[in-house]
PDB file of C-alpha atoms in Angstrom:
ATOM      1  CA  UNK L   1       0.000   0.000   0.000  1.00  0.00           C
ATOM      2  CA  UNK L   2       1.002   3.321  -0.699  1.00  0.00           C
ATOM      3  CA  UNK L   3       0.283   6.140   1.957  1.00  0.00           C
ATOM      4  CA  UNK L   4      -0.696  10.063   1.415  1.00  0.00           C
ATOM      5  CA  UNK L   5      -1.127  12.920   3.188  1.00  0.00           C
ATOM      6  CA  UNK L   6      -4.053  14.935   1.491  1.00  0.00           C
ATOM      7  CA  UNK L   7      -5.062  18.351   2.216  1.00  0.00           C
ATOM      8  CA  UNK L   8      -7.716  20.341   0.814  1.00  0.00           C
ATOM      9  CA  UNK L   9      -9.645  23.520   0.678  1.00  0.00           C
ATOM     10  CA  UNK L  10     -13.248  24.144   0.566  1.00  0.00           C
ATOM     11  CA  UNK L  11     -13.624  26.127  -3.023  1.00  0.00           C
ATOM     12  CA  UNK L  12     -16.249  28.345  -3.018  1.00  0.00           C
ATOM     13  CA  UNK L  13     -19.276  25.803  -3.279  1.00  0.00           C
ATOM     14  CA  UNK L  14     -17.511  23.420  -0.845  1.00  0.00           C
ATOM     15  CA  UNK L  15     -17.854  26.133   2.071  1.00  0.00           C
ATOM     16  CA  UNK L  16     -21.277  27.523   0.943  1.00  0.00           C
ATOM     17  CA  UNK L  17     -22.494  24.162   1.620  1.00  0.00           C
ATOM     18  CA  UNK L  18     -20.082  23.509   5.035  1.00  0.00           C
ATOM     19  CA  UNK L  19     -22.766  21.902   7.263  1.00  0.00           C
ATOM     20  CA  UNK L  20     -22.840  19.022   4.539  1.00  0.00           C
ATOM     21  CA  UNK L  21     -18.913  18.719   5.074  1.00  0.00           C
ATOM     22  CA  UNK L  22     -19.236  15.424   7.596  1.00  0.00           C
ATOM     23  CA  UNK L  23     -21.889  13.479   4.673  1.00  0.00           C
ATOM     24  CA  UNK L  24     -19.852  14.484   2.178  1.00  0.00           C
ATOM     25  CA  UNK L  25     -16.572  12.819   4.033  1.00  0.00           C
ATOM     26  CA  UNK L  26     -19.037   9.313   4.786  1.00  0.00           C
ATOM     27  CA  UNK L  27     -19.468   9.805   0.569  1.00  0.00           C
ATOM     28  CA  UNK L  28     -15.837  10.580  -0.024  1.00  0.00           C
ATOM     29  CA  UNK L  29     -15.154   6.898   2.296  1.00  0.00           C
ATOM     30  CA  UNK L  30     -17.569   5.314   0.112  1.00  0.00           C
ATOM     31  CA  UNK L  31     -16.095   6.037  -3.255  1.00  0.00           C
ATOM     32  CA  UNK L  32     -11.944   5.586  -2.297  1.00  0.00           C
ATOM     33  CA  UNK L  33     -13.758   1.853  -1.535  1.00  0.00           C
ATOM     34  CA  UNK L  34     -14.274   1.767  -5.114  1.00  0.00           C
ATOM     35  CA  UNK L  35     -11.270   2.301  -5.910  1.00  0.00           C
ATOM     36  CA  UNK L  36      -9.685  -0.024  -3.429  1.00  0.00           C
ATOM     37  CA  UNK L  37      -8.127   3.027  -1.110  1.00  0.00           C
ATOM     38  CA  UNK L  38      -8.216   2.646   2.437  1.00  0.00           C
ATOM     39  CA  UNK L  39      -9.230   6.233   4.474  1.00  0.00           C
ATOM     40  CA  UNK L  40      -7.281   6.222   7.410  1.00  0.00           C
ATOM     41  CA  UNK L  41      -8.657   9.415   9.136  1.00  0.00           C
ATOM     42  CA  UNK L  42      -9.769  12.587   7.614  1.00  0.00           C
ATOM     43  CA  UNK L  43      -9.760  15.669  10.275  1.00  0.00           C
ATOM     44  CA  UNK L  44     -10.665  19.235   9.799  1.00  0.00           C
ATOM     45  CA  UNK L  45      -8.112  22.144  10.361  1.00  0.00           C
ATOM     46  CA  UNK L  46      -8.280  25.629  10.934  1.00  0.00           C
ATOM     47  CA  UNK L  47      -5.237  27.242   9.439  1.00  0.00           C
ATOM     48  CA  UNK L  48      -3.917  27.128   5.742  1.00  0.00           C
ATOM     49  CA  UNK L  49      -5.682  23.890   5.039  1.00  0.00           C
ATOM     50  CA  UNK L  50      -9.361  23.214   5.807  1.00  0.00           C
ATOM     51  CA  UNK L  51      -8.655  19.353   5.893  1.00  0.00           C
ATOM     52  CA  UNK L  52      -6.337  17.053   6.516  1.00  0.00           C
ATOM     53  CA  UNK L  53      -7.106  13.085   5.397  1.00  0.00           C
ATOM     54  CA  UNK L  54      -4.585  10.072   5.682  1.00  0.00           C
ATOM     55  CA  UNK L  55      -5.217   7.578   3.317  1.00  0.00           C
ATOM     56  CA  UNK L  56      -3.767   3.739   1.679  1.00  0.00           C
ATOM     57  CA  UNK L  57      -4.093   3.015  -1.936  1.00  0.00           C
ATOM     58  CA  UNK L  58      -3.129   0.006  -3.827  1.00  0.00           C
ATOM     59  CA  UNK L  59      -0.824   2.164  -6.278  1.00  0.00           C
ATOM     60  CA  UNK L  60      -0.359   5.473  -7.548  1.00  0.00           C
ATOM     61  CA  UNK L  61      -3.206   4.627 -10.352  1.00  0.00           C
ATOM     62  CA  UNK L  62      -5.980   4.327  -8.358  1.00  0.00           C
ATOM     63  CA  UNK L  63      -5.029   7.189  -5.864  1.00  0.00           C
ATOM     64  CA  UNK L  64      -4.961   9.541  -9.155  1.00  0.00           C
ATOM     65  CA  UNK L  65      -7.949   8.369 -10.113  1.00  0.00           C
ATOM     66  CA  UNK L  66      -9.414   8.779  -7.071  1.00  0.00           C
ATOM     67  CA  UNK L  67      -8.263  12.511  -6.114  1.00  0.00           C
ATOM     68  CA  UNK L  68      -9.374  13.173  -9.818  1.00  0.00           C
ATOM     69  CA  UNK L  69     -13.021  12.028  -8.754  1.00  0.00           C
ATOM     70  CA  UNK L  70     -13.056  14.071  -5.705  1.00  0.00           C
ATOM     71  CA  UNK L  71     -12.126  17.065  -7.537  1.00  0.00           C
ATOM     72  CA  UNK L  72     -14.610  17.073 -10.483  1.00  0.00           C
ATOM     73  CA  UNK L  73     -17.218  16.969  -7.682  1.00  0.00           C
ATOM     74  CA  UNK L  74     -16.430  21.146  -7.384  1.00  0.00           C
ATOM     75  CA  UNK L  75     -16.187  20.818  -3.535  1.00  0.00           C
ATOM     76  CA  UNK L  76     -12.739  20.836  -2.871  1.00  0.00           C
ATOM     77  CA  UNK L  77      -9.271  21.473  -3.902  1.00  0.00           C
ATOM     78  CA  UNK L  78      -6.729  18.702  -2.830  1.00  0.00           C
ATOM     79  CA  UNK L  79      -2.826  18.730  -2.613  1.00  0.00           C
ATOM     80  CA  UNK L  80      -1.270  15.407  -2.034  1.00  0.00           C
ATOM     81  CA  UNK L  81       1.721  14.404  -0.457  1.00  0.00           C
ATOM     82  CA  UNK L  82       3.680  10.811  -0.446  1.00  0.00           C
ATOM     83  CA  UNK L  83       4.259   9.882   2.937  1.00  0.00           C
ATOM     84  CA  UNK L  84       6.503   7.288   4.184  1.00  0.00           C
ATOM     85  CA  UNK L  85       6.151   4.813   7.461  1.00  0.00           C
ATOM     86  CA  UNK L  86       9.529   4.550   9.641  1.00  0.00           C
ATOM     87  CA  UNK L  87       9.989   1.529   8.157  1.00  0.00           C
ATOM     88  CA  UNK L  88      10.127   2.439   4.803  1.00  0.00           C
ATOM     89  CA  UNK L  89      12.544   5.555   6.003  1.00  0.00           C
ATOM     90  CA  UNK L  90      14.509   3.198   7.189  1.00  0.00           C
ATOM     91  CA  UNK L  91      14.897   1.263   4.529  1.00  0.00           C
ATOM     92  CA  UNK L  92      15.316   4.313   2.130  1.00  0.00           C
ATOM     93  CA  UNK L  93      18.109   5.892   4.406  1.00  0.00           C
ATOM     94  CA  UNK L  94      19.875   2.302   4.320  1.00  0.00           C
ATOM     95  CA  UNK L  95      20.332   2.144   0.595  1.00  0.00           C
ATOM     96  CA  UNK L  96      22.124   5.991   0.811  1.00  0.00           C
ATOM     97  CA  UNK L  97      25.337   6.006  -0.379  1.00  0.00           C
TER      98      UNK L  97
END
């Protein structure tokens, strides 16, 4: 499995309709099922980013597709990040020269 970091921003129509914000995350669970990615937790942030979600996916494929899905529905804007477990640091620090 491969893990992200997303975070996202309500666009305009994602904060005009904010008190739908928790459905909408049940919906968004629903549909990375679909596409055989795991949601690990998905909080919401006051700051620069509105929300923060942790997710698995199978491979890069299906995360893209995924993210692509969620943004055609006009309710947020996403920026995703490759994250790594200490495990895999390790590993990726032990093939350094």
């Amino acid at each position: 499995m491969v893990a992200y970091v997303v975070l996202a921003n309500f666009t305009e129509q994602g904060i005009r309709n904010a008190k739908e914000s928790p459905k909408r995350a049940e919906a968004f669970k629903a549909m990375a099922k679909t596409f055989g990615v795991t949601v690990k937790e998905i909080l919401w942030t006051q700051g620069r980013y509105d929300i923060v979600t942790i997710v698995d996916a199978p491979d890069e494929s299906s995360f893209m597709s995924l993210t692509l899905s969620l943004g055609a529905l006009g309710n947020v804007r996403t920026e995703s990040l490759r994250a790594f477990s200490a495990a895999e640091m390790t590993k990726a620090v032990g093939s350094m020269l």
